Amino acid sequence: MSSLRTGPLPTSSELPTSVLVALNDDTTFLAPRLLSGGTPWRLLRLNDASAAVVNSWRTPQPVTPRTRALARRLVSYGMAHVVANAPQSIDDIDVVVTAYNNVAHLEQSLASLSGFSLTVVDDASPGLEVERLVAAYGARYVRRARNGGPSAARNEGARATTRPFIWFLDADVRLSDARSTARRLVSAFVDPLVAVVAPRVVGEVGATSRERFEESHSPLDMGTTSGLVVPLTTRGYVPAAAVMVRRDAFGDGFDEILRVGEDVDFVWRLSDNGWLVCYDAETQVRHPARETLASWCAQRHAYGTSAADLALRHPDRLAPVRADGLTMAAWTSLLMGKPRWALAALALARRSFAAQLPTDVPDALRIARRVVTRGMAEAGLPLSRAVVRTYLPLLVLALAVRPLRRPALVLLLAGTAARWRASGIPRPADLAWSLLDDASYSSGVWRGAARRGAWTAVTPHVSVPALARRRRPT
């Protein structure tokens, strides 16, 4: 497995006093000195002076020597973010485009990258078409002797370049304004702890119903909310189709054994080494759907098979469904038609949360009702989505069993509808494509788990809630 460099020491990772810091939209005070938010969600207890500073960050404010430590903490927790306040240059960026035999897509990519330090890594394409095209655009050409997949190609490109930041682009990524996108992404590196920043990857506009589905539901699309990328959260990874990486953090790079899932593994190892990974949803690039139905399904299936290899490398992180016991009990009770049991689980969760708050927090029960009720309610759709994504074959079988038919149908409908919670009512054809997407992915998960013996990839993780145990927020 490739090694990555550890993050900077705390003394070298302070935010520069020239940058602006602002609270994230979901960071709020539950009480005058009790701050909530972040990735993963947490509670942070502040003193009066720190609370006043944090309140001032509702609008962007410059970091000062007095506030540097607090700013570092909140940015690293995902409760605040750095706001770029100066134009950024592209002179420190090496663009590495990885290609295999797709000349039409590569030509569009090269045409959009004029003015960059540009290297194309040809992953052993047959013929000379890629080499001739790269020469026509005046880019550096690196050819691999044999095809090694995206990890090997990106690592080859990193070794062939020297600038502080590497912008890895798949040959079929579409950039409407490469310079503007690059400047926006590189501005994240003003924080010395940021190792990777990734834009939102949306599907390319197309004429067919499958392409229209992909436009809104690309498997590379990580959603509309920017923030930190942290394992075991709703934003647990970013695809490597268009990532920008700090060279000092890259180390040996991507694991060349992995042909799929390599980007997930890369991000998780960076996070383990103390680096921050950022997702910028306001910066978008486009990626086309696979050209044929067979290749489209094969892509989803391959993504599913990656879960097994990742489970062997990161066994504590690959549970397809993850929830605390009380949340799982509440939603399972509702599915089984036992609302009283669900209310009992909700009440117990509220009392447990209230008991963990500091004794001097006013209205602890009110805060607990607000936080726990909202948290359990918001967990419903993601949980159903996760169930459908991995267990679709089992849900289909359950439809044939009378006692299981109703909960299976509810889960299937909710997990499918969850795709459209942000984009509105789907087209009828979208529902069919959604089911085919999930069927292809889930078949890959189960095939990979069986082939590799990695059953943690299909095993839910239900955590035991801490009941009647007081724990002060960090």
Short mmCIF file of C-alpha atoms in Angstrom, two decimals:
data_model
loop_
_atom_site.label_atom_id
_atom_site.label_comp_id
_atom_site.label_asym_id
_atom_site.label_seq_id
_atom_site.Cartn_x
_atom_site.Cartn_y
_atom_site.Cartn_z
CA MET A 1 0.00 0.00 0.00
CA SER A 2 1.29 3.47 -0.86
CA SER A 3 2.37 5.72 1.99
CA LEU A 4 1.34 9.32 2.49
CA ARG A 5 3.14 12.03 4.37
CA THR A 6 1.81 12.97 7.77
CA GLY A 7 0.22 16.38 8.25
CA PRO A 8 2.18 19.38 9.51
CA LEU A 9 2.93 19.76 13.20
CA PRO A 10 0.47 22.02 15.07
CA THR A 11 3.05 24.80 15.22
CA SER A 12 3.30 24.89 11.42
CA SER A 13 -0.39 24.45 10.69
CA GLU A 14 -1.72 27.71 12.09
CA LEU A 15 -3.89 29.76 9.78
CA PRO A 16 -2.18 32.83 8.33
CA THR A 17 -3.38 36.10 9.82
CA SER A 18 -4.11 37.37 6.31
CA VAL A 19 -7.07 35.03 5.74
CA LEU A 20 -10.73 35.47 6.57
CA VAL A 21 -12.75 32.94 8.55
CA ALA A 22 -16.53 32.51 8.67
CA LEU A 23 -18.89 30.09 10.41
CA ASN A 24 -20.49 27.36 8.33
CA ASP A 25 -24.22 27.69 7.78
CA ASP A 26 -25.03 24.69 9.97
CA THR A 27 -22.93 25.86 12.94
CA THR A 28 -25.21 27.22 15.66
CA PHE A 29 -25.30 28.02 19.36
CA LEU A 30 -27.65 25.72 21.27
CA ALA A 31 -26.97 27.76 24.42
CA PRO A 32 -24.95 30.96 24.94
CA ARG A 33 -21.64 29.05 25.17
CA LEU A 34 -22.55 25.70 23.60
CA LEU A 35 -21.67 25.52 19.91
CA SER A 36 -22.96 22.73 17.65
CA GLY A 37 -22.11 21.66 14.13
CA GLY A 38 -19.10 20.38 12.26
CA THR A 39 -18.09 17.25 10.37
CA PRO A 40 -18.74 14.95 12.15
CA TRP A 41 -21.38 16.76 14.21
CA ARG A 42 -20.23 17.67 17.71
CA LEU A 43 -20.79 20.02 20.64
CA LEU A 44 -18.11 22.48 21.63
CA ARG A 45 -18.19 24.30 24.98
CA LEU A 46 -16.66 27.79 24.85
CA ASN A 47 -15.76 30.44 27.39
CA ASP A 48 -17.38 33.86 27.15
CA ALA A 49 -14.50 35.44 25.22
CA SER A 50 -14.34 32.64 22.65
CA ALA A 51 -18.12 32.67 22.24
CA ALA A 52 -17.99 36.39 21.45
CA VAL A 53 -15.29 35.80 18.82
CA VAL A 54 -17.24 32.95 17.23
CA ASN A 55 -20.38 35.07 17.11
CA SER A 56 -18.44 37.70 15.18
CA TRP A 57 -17.57 35.06 12.56
CA ARG A 58 -21.14 34.97 11.30
CA THR A 59 -19.65 37.30 8.71
CA PRO A 60 -16.09 36.76 7.42
CA GLN A 61 -13.47 38.17 9.78
CA PRO A 62 -9.67 38.22 9.55
CA VAL A 63 -7.70 35.79 11.69
CA THR A 64 -5.62 37.58 14.33
CA PRO A 65 -2.78 36.31 16.53
CA ARG A 66 -5.30 36.16 19.40
CA THR A 67 -7.85 34.10 17.46
CA ARG A 68 -5.55 31.80 15.46
CA ALA A 69 -5.84 28.80 17.78
CA LEU A 70 -9.64 29.04 17.95
CA ALA A 71 -9.90 29.49 14.18
CA ARG A 72 -7.65 26.47 13.62
CA ARG A 73 -9.84 24.35 15.88
CA LEU A 74 -13.15 25.33 14.30
CA VAL A 75 -11.88 24.99 10.73
CA SER A 76 -10.42 21.56 11.50
CA TYR A 77 -13.73 20.51 13.06
CA GLY A 78 -15.68 21.66 10.00
CA MET A 79 -17.53 24.31 11.99
CA ALA A 80 -15.95 27.23 10.11
CA HIS A 81 -14.20 27.71 6.79
CA VAL A 82 -11.52 29.88 5.27
CA VAL A 83 -12.72 32.55 2.85
CA ALA A 84 -10.27 33.32 0.06
CA ASN A 85 -9.76 37.08 -0.11
CA ALA A 86 -7.05 37.46 -2.75
CA PRO A 87 -6.70 36.41 -6.42
CA GLN A 88 -4.89 33.10 -6.81
CA SER A 89 -2.31 32.24 -9.47
CA ILE A 90 -2.24 29.07 -11.54
CA ASP A 91 1.55 29.19 -11.84
CA ASP A 92 2.03 26.76 -8.95
CA ILE A 93 -0.24 24.10 -10.51
CA ASP A 94 0.76 21.11 -12.60
CA VAL A 95 -2.23 19.68 -14.49
CA VAL A 96 -2.01 15.91 -14.97
CA VAL A 97 -4.53 14.44 -17.40
CA THR A 98 -4.78 10.65 -17.44
CA ALA A 99 -5.97 9.06 -20.66
CA TYR A 100 -6.56 5.70 -22.23
CA ASN A 101 -7.49 5.59 -25.89
CA ASN A 102 -10.28 8.19 -25.71
CA VAL A 103 -9.02 10.73 -28.21
CA ALA A 104 -12.30 12.64 -28.70
CA HIS A 105 -12.73 13.36 -25.00
CA LEU A 106 -9.03 14.07 -24.56
CA GLU A 107 -9.03 16.65 -27.34
CA GLN A 108 -11.84 18.61 -25.66
CA SER A 109 -9.95 18.47 -22.38
CA LEU A 110 -6.68 19.69 -23.88
CA ALA A 111 -8.43 22.53 -25.72
CA SER A 112 -9.83 23.82 -22.41
CA LEU A 113 -6.45 23.74 -20.61
CA SER A 114 -4.45 26.19 -22.67
CA GLY A 115 -1.94 28.16 -20.59
CA PHE A 116 -1.40 25.51 -17.91
CA SER A 117 1.66 23.43 -17.19
CA LEU A 118 0.10 20.34 -18.71
CA THR A 119 1.19 16.69 -18.63
CA VAL A 120 -0.77 13.87 -20.25
CA VAL A 121 -0.17 10.35 -19.00
CA ASP A 122 -1.08 7.77 -21.63
CA ASP A 123 -1.91 4.53 -19.85
CA ALA A 124 -0.60 2.30 -22.64
CA SER A 125 -3.20 3.17 -25.26
CA PRO A 126 -2.96 1.15 -28.47
CA GLY A 127 -1.67 3.11 -31.45
CA LEU A 128 -0.16 6.59 -31.62
CA GLU A 129 -3.30 8.76 -31.69
CA VAL A 130 -2.97 10.00 -28.10
CA GLU A 131 0.72 10.87 -28.56
CA ARG A 132 0.03 12.79 -31.77
CA LEU A 133 -2.83 14.72 -30.21
CA VAL A 134 -0.77 15.70 -27.18
CA ALA A 135 2.06 16.87 -29.43
CA ALA A 136 -0.37 19.01 -31.42
CA TYR A 137 -1.36 20.84 -28.22
CA GLY A 138 2.24 21.23 -27.02
CA ALA A 139 1.73 19.33 -23.75
CA ARG A 140 4.24 17.03 -22.05
CA TYR A 141 3.59 13.39 -22.98
CA VAL A 142 4.31 10.47 -20.65
CA ARG A 143 3.54 6.95 -21.86
CA ARG A 144 3.25 3.95 -19.59
CA ALA A 145 4.66 0.70 -20.93
CA ARG A 146 1.62 -1.24 -19.76
CA ASN A 147 -1.84 -0.36 -18.59
CA GLY A 148 -1.97 0.01 -14.82
CA GLY A 149 -5.27 1.81 -14.23
CA PRO A 150 -6.00 5.31 -12.90
CA SER A 151 -3.91 5.00 -9.72
CA ALA A 152 -0.73 4.09 -11.57
CA ALA A 153 -1.33 6.75 -14.23
CA ARG A 154 -1.84 9.53 -11.66
CA ASN A 155 1.23 8.47 -9.71
CA GLU A 156 3.26 8.50 -12.93
CA GLY A 157 2.07 12.03 -13.62
CA ALA A 158 2.99 13.17 -10.13
CA ARG A 159 6.51 11.80 -10.55
CA ALA A 160 6.88 13.62 -13.88
CA THR A 161 6.00 17.03 -12.42
CA THR A 162 7.39 19.32 -9.73
CA ARG A 163 5.04 22.21 -8.88
CA PRO A 164 3.51 22.55 -5.40
CA PHE A 165 -0.02 21.55 -6.46
CA ILE A 166 -1.15 18.75 -8.77
CA TRP A 167 -4.52 18.94 -10.49
CA PHE A 168 -5.51 15.44 -11.55
CA LEU A 169 -8.11 15.35 -14.32
CA ASP A 170 -9.64 12.38 -16.08
CA ALA A 171 -9.56 12.87 -19.84
CA ASP A 172 -13.36 13.00 -20.10
CA VAL A 173 -13.89 15.76 -17.51
CA ARG A 174 -15.46 18.91 -18.99
CA LEU A 175 -14.31 22.35 -17.82
CA SER A 176 -16.28 25.43 -18.80
CA ASP A 177 -13.62 27.80 -17.43
CA ALA A 178 -10.48 25.95 -16.41
CA ARG A 179 -8.63 29.03 -15.12
CA SER A 180 -11.47 30.17 -12.90
CA THR A 181 -11.96 26.63 -11.58
CA ALA A 182 -8.25 26.22 -10.88
CA ARG A 183 -7.98 29.54 -9.04
CA ARG A 184 -10.98 28.68 -6.91
CA LEU A 185 -9.64 25.24 -5.99
CA VAL A 186 -6.07 26.33 -5.29
CA SER A 187 -7.32 29.04 -2.92
CA ALA A 188 -8.20 26.29 -0.41
CA PHE A 189 -4.49 25.61 0.11
CA VAL A 190 -4.05 28.87 2.00
CA ASP A 191 -4.85 26.57 4.93
CA PRO A 192 -1.62 24.60 5.46
CA LEU A 193 -3.55 21.55 6.65
CA VAL A 194 -5.55 21.15 3.43
CA ALA A 195 -4.17 18.30 1.32
CA VAL A 196 -6.95 17.87 -1.25
CA VAL A 197 -9.77 19.97 -2.66
CA ALA A 198 -12.37 18.63 -5.07
CA PRO A 199 -15.10 20.32 -7.11
CA ARG A 200 -18.59 19.01 -7.60
CA VAL A 201 -18.74 16.57 -10.54
CA VAL A 202 -22.13 16.62 -12.23
CA GLY A 203 -23.32 14.67 -15.24
CA GLU A 204 -23.03 16.19 -18.68
CA VAL A 205 -26.21 17.39 -20.38
CA GLY A 206 -27.47 14.76 -22.81
CA ALA A 207 -30.38 13.93 -25.09
CA THR A 208 -31.40 10.47 -23.84
CA SER A 209 -33.36 9.72 -20.68
CA ARG A 210 -30.33 7.90 -19.26
CA GLU A 211 -28.12 10.94 -19.84
CA ARG A 212 -30.74 13.20 -18.29
CA PHE A 213 -30.78 10.93 -15.23
CA GLU A 214 -26.97 11.05 -15.08
CA GLU A 215 -27.02 14.85 -15.23
CA SER A 216 -28.72 14.97 -11.84
CA HIS A 217 -27.52 11.69 -10.34
CA SER A 218 -23.95 11.07 -11.44
CA PRO A 219 -22.20 8.54 -9.19
CA LEU A 220 -19.41 11.12 -8.92
CA ASP A 221 -21.70 13.87 -7.59
CA MET A 222 -21.18 14.45 -3.86
CA GLY A 223 -24.07 16.87 -3.48
CA THR A 224 -24.79 20.55 -3.11
CA THR A 225 -23.15 21.26 0.26
CA SER A 226 -19.49 22.23 0.59
CA GLY A 227 -17.42 21.18 3.58
CA LEU A 228 -14.80 18.87 5.00
CA VAL A 229 -14.56 15.30 3.75
CA VAL A 230 -14.32 12.98 6.75
CA PRO A 231 -14.65 9.18 6.97
CA LEU A 232 -17.88 7.88 8.55
CA THR A 233 -19.83 11.02 7.70
CA THR A 234 -22.38 11.75 4.98
CA ARG A 235 -19.51 13.29 2.95
CA GLY A 236 -16.99 10.52 3.46
CA TYR A 237 -14.95 10.75 0.24
CA VAL A 238 -14.56 12.61 -3.05
CA PRO A 239 -13.96 11.11 -6.50
CA ALA A 240 -10.54 11.65 -8.03
CA ALA A 241 -11.87 12.68 -11.45
CA ALA A 242 -10.88 16.32 -10.88
CA VAL A 243 -9.05 16.61 -7.54
CA MET A 244 -6.29 19.08 -6.73
CA VAL A 245 -3.62 17.79 -4.33
CA ARG A 246 -0.86 19.42 -2.30
CA ARG A 247 2.38 17.77 -3.43
CA ASP A 248 3.82 17.85 0.09
CA ALA A 249 0.98 15.58 1.20
CA PHE A 250 1.00 13.23 -1.78
CA GLY A 251 3.78 10.88 -0.70
CA ASP A 252 3.63 7.68 -2.79
CA GLY A 253 0.12 8.62 -3.84
CA PHE A 254 -2.69 6.31 -4.87
CA ASP A 255 -2.62 2.60 -4.13
CA GLU A 256 -1.83 1.06 -7.52
CA ILE A 257 -3.35 -2.28 -6.56
CA LEU A 258 -6.79 -0.66 -6.59
CA ARG A 259 -8.40 0.04 -9.98
CA VAL A 260 -11.66 1.21 -8.39
CA GLY A 261 -12.12 2.75 -4.96
CA GLU A 262 -8.59 4.14 -5.06
CA ASP A 263 -9.87 7.66 -4.45
CA VAL A 264 -11.78 6.59 -1.32
CA ASP A 265 -8.68 4.86 0.05
CA PHE A 266 -6.49 7.88 -0.77
CA VAL A 267 -8.77 10.33 1.02
CA TRP A 268 -9.16 8.13 4.08
CA ARG A 269 -5.42 7.64 4.47
CA LEU A 270 -4.85 11.38 4.18
CA SER A 271 -7.44 11.99 6.87
CA ASP A 272 -5.80 9.39 9.11
CA ASN A 273 -2.49 11.21 8.68
CA GLY A 274 -3.88 14.50 9.98
CA TRP A 275 -4.65 16.29 6.70
CA LEU A 276 -7.87 18.03 5.75
CA VAL A 277 -9.79 17.21 2.56
CA CYS A 278 -12.27 19.79 1.24
CA TYR A 279 -15.26 19.55 -1.08
CA ASP A 280 -16.26 22.71 -2.97
CA ALA A 281 -19.79 22.21 -4.26
CA GLU A 282 -19.93 25.71 -5.73
CA THR A 283 -17.21 24.83 -8.21
CA GLN A 284 -18.52 22.43 -10.84
CA VAL A 285 -17.09 20.31 -13.61
CA ARG A 286 -19.00 17.91 -15.85
CA HIS A 287 -18.51 14.26 -16.62
CA PRO A 288 -20.38 12.36 -19.37
CA ALA A 289 -22.33 9.18 -18.84
CA ARG A 290 -20.93 5.95 -20.24
CA GLU A 291 -21.78 5.66 -23.93
CA THR A 292 -23.65 2.35 -23.84
CA LEU A 293 -26.11 0.82 -21.42
CA ALA A 294 -23.81 -2.16 -20.85
CA SER A 295 -20.82 0.05 -19.97
CA TRP A 296 -23.05 2.25 -17.77
CA CYS A 297 -24.19 -0.77 -15.73
CA ALA A 298 -20.65 -2.15 -15.66
CA GLN A 299 -19.38 1.13 -14.21
CA ARG A 300 -21.89 0.97 -11.33
CA HIS A 301 -21.14 -2.72 -10.79
CA ALA A 302 -17.40 -2.02 -10.62
CA TYR A 303 -17.93 0.73 -8.06
CA GLY A 304 -19.83 -1.79 -5.95
CA THR A 305 -17.03 -4.37 -6.12
CA SER A 306 -14.62 -1.81 -4.66
CA ALA A 307 -16.39 -2.05 -1.29
CA ALA A 308 -14.79 -5.43 -0.61
CA ASP A 309 -11.19 -4.29 -1.15
CA LEU A 310 -11.85 -1.16 0.88
CA ALA A 311 -13.38 -3.24 3.67
CA LEU A 312 -10.20 -5.30 3.89
CA ARG A 313 -8.09 -2.13 4.15
CA HIS A 314 -10.49 -0.13 6.35
CA PRO A 315 -12.65 -2.72 8.14
CA ASP A 316 -14.24 -0.25 10.57
CA ARG A 317 -15.48 2.11 7.83
CA LEU A 318 -17.28 0.04 5.22
CA ALA A 319 -20.58 -0.77 6.91
CA PRO A 320 -23.25 -0.09 4.26
CA VAL A 321 -25.72 1.06 6.93
CA ARG A 322 -24.51 2.87 10.04
CA ALA A 323 -26.68 4.22 12.86
CA ASP A 324 -26.94 4.34 16.62
CA GLY A 325 -29.17 1.75 18.25
CA LEU A 326 -31.97 4.09 19.29
CA THR A 327 -32.28 5.68 15.86
CA MET A 328 -32.36 2.25 14.27
CA ALA A 329 -34.92 1.07 16.82
CA ALA A 330 -37.18 4.07 16.19
CA TRP A 331 -37.25 3.71 12.42
CA THR A 332 -37.53 -0.08 12.52
CA SER A 333 -40.49 0.25 14.89
CA LEU A 334 -42.21 2.62 12.48
CA LEU A 335 -41.60 0.23 9.59
CA MET A 336 -43.15 -2.60 11.57
CA GLY A 337 -46.19 -0.50 12.45
CA LYS A 338 -45.26 0.08 16.11
CA PRO A 339 -45.32 3.87 16.56
CA ARG A 340 -45.40 3.63 20.36
CA TRP A 341 -42.13 1.76 20.36
CA ALA A 342 -40.67 4.43 18.09
CA LEU A 343 -41.79 7.18 20.48
CA ALA A 344 -40.28 5.28 23.40
CA ALA A 345 -36.93 5.05 21.60
CA LEU A 346 -37.11 8.78 20.80
CA ALA A 347 -37.84 9.66 24.43
CA LEU A 348 -34.96 7.51 25.65
CA ALA A 349 -32.60 9.12 23.17
CA ARG A 350 -33.64 12.59 24.34
CA ARG A 351 -33.04 11.73 27.99
CA SER A 352 -29.68 10.18 27.17
CA PHE A 353 -28.57 13.25 25.23
CA ALA A 354 -29.75 15.63 27.97
CA ALA A 355 -27.82 13.63 30.57
CA GLN A 356 -24.58 14.13 28.63
CA LEU A 357 -24.85 17.94 28.58
CA PRO A 358 -22.96 19.97 31.19
CA THR A 359 -24.99 20.49 34.36
CA ASP A 360 -24.95 24.27 33.98
CA VAL A 361 -26.52 24.29 30.49
CA PRO A 362 -29.97 25.87 30.76
CA ASP A 363 -32.98 24.06 29.26
CA ALA A 364 -31.11 20.82 28.67
CA LEU A 365 -34.31 18.92 27.92
CA ARG A 366 -35.43 21.53 25.41
CA ILE A 367 -32.06 21.34 23.66
CA ALA A 368 -32.23 17.54 23.70
CA ARG A 369 -35.71 17.55 22.16
CA ARG A 370 -34.55 19.89 19.41
CA VAL A 371 -31.33 18.08 18.57
CA VAL A 372 -32.46 14.47 18.91
CA THR A 373 -35.83 14.88 17.19
CA ARG A 374 -34.24 16.65 14.24
CA GLY A 375 -31.38 14.17 14.08
CA MET A 376 -33.64 11.13 14.07
CA ALA A 377 -36.00 12.68 11.53
CA GLU A 378 -33.17 13.60 9.18
CA ALA A 379 -31.67 10.11 9.47
CA GLY A 380 -34.70 8.42 7.91
CA LEU A 381 -34.11 9.08 4.22
CA PRO A 382 -30.32 8.49 4.28
CA LEU A 383 -30.87 5.21 6.13
CA SER A 384 -33.46 4.03 3.62
CA ARG A 385 -31.20 5.14 0.77
CA ALA A 386 -28.30 3.14 2.20
CA VAL A 387 -30.50 0.05 2.59
CA VAL A 388 -31.72 0.21 -1.01
CA ARG A 389 -28.24 0.93 -2.34
CA THR A 390 -26.77 -2.28 -0.89
CA TYR A 391 -29.69 -4.59 -0.13
CA LEU A 392 -31.92 -4.10 -3.18
CA PRO A 393 -31.85 -7.82 -4.11
CA LEU A 394 -32.97 -8.76 -0.59
CA LEU A 395 -35.76 -6.18 -0.65
CA VAL A 396 -37.05 -7.59 -3.92
CA LEU A 397 -37.09 -11.09 -2.41
CA ALA A 398 -38.82 -9.75 0.71
CA LEU A 399 -41.67 -8.45 -1.44
CA ALA A 400 -42.68 -12.08 -1.99
CA VAL A 401 -42.96 -12.78 1.76
CA ARG A 402 -46.29 -11.53 3.12
CA PRO A 403 -45.14 -10.39 6.61
CA LEU A 404 -42.18 -8.52 5.08
CA ARG A 405 -43.94 -7.11 2.02
CA ARG A 406 -45.11 -3.81 3.53
CA PRO A 407 -41.84 -2.77 5.26
CA ALA A 408 -39.83 -3.87 2.20
CA LEU A 409 -42.04 -1.82 -0.12
CA VAL A 410 -41.83 1.24 2.15
CA LEU A 411 -38.05 0.97 2.30
CA LEU A 412 -37.82 0.51 -1.45
CA LEU A 413 -39.99 3.55 -2.15
CA ALA A 414 -38.32 5.76 0.47
CA GLY A 415 -34.79 4.74 -0.50
CA THR A 416 -35.49 5.39 -4.17
CA ALA A 417 -37.30 8.69 -3.52
CA ALA A 418 -34.42 9.89 -1.33
CA ARG A 419 -32.44 10.65 -4.49
CA TRP A 420 -34.83 13.49 -5.30
CA ARG A 421 -35.10 15.18 -1.90
CA ALA A 422 -33.06 18.12 -3.23
CA SER A 423 -34.01 18.10 -6.93
CA GLY A 424 -37.79 17.80 -6.92
CA ILE A 425 -40.21 15.38 -8.56
CA PRO A 426 -38.51 12.79 -10.80
CA ARG A 427 -39.48 11.93 -14.35
CA PRO A 428 -41.04 8.44 -14.72
CA ALA A 429 -37.99 7.19 -16.63
CA ASP A 430 -35.73 8.37 -13.78
CA LEU A 431 -37.30 5.82 -11.43
CA ALA A 432 -36.41 2.97 -13.77
CA TRP A 433 -32.84 4.24 -14.19
CA SER A 434 -32.53 4.65 -10.42
CA LEU A 435 -33.50 1.04 -9.78
CA LEU A 436 -31.12 -0.20 -12.50
CA ASP A 437 -28.35 1.95 -11.03
CA ASP A 438 -28.92 0.51 -7.55
CA ALA A 439 -29.26 -3.05 -8.85
CA SER A 440 -25.93 -2.78 -10.70
CA TYR A 441 -24.15 -1.30 -7.71
CA SER A 442 -25.57 -3.71 -5.13
CA SER A 443 -24.76 -6.74 -7.29
CA GLY A 444 -21.17 -5.51 -7.36
CA VAL A 445 -21.06 -5.13 -3.59
CA TRP A 446 -22.28 -8.69 -3.00
CA ARG A 447 -20.08 -10.15 -5.73
CA GLY A 448 -17.01 -8.42 -4.31
CA ALA A 449 -17.83 -9.47 -0.75
CA ALA A 450 -18.25 -13.12 -1.78
CA ARG A 451 -15.14 -13.17 -3.96
CA ARG A 452 -12.90 -11.52 -1.35
CA GLY A 453 -14.56 -12.91 1.76
CA ALA A 454 -15.06 -9.33 2.97
CA TRP A 455 -18.46 -9.65 4.61
CA THR A 456 -18.02 -6.43 6.57
CA ALA A 457 -18.87 -4.72 3.27
CA VAL A 458 -22.46 -5.97 3.63
CA THR A 459 -22.78 -5.99 7.43
CA PRO A 460 -24.66 -3.10 9.07
CA HIS A 461 -23.06 -1.32 12.00
CA VAL A 462 -25.37 -0.37 14.85
CA SER A 463 -23.62 1.47 17.66
CA VAL A 464 -24.72 1.16 21.27
CA PRO A 465 -25.83 4.55 22.60
CA ALA A 466 -24.23 5.87 25.78
CA LEU A 467 -27.11 5.82 28.25
CA ALA A 468 -27.08 7.49 31.67
CA ARG A 469 -23.45 8.51 31.32
CA ARG A 470 -22.56 12.15 31.65
CA ARG A 471 -19.92 13.36 29.24
CA ARG A 472 -18.92 16.97 28.83
CA PRO A 473 -18.66 18.35 25.29
CA THR A 474 -15.16 18.89 23.96
#
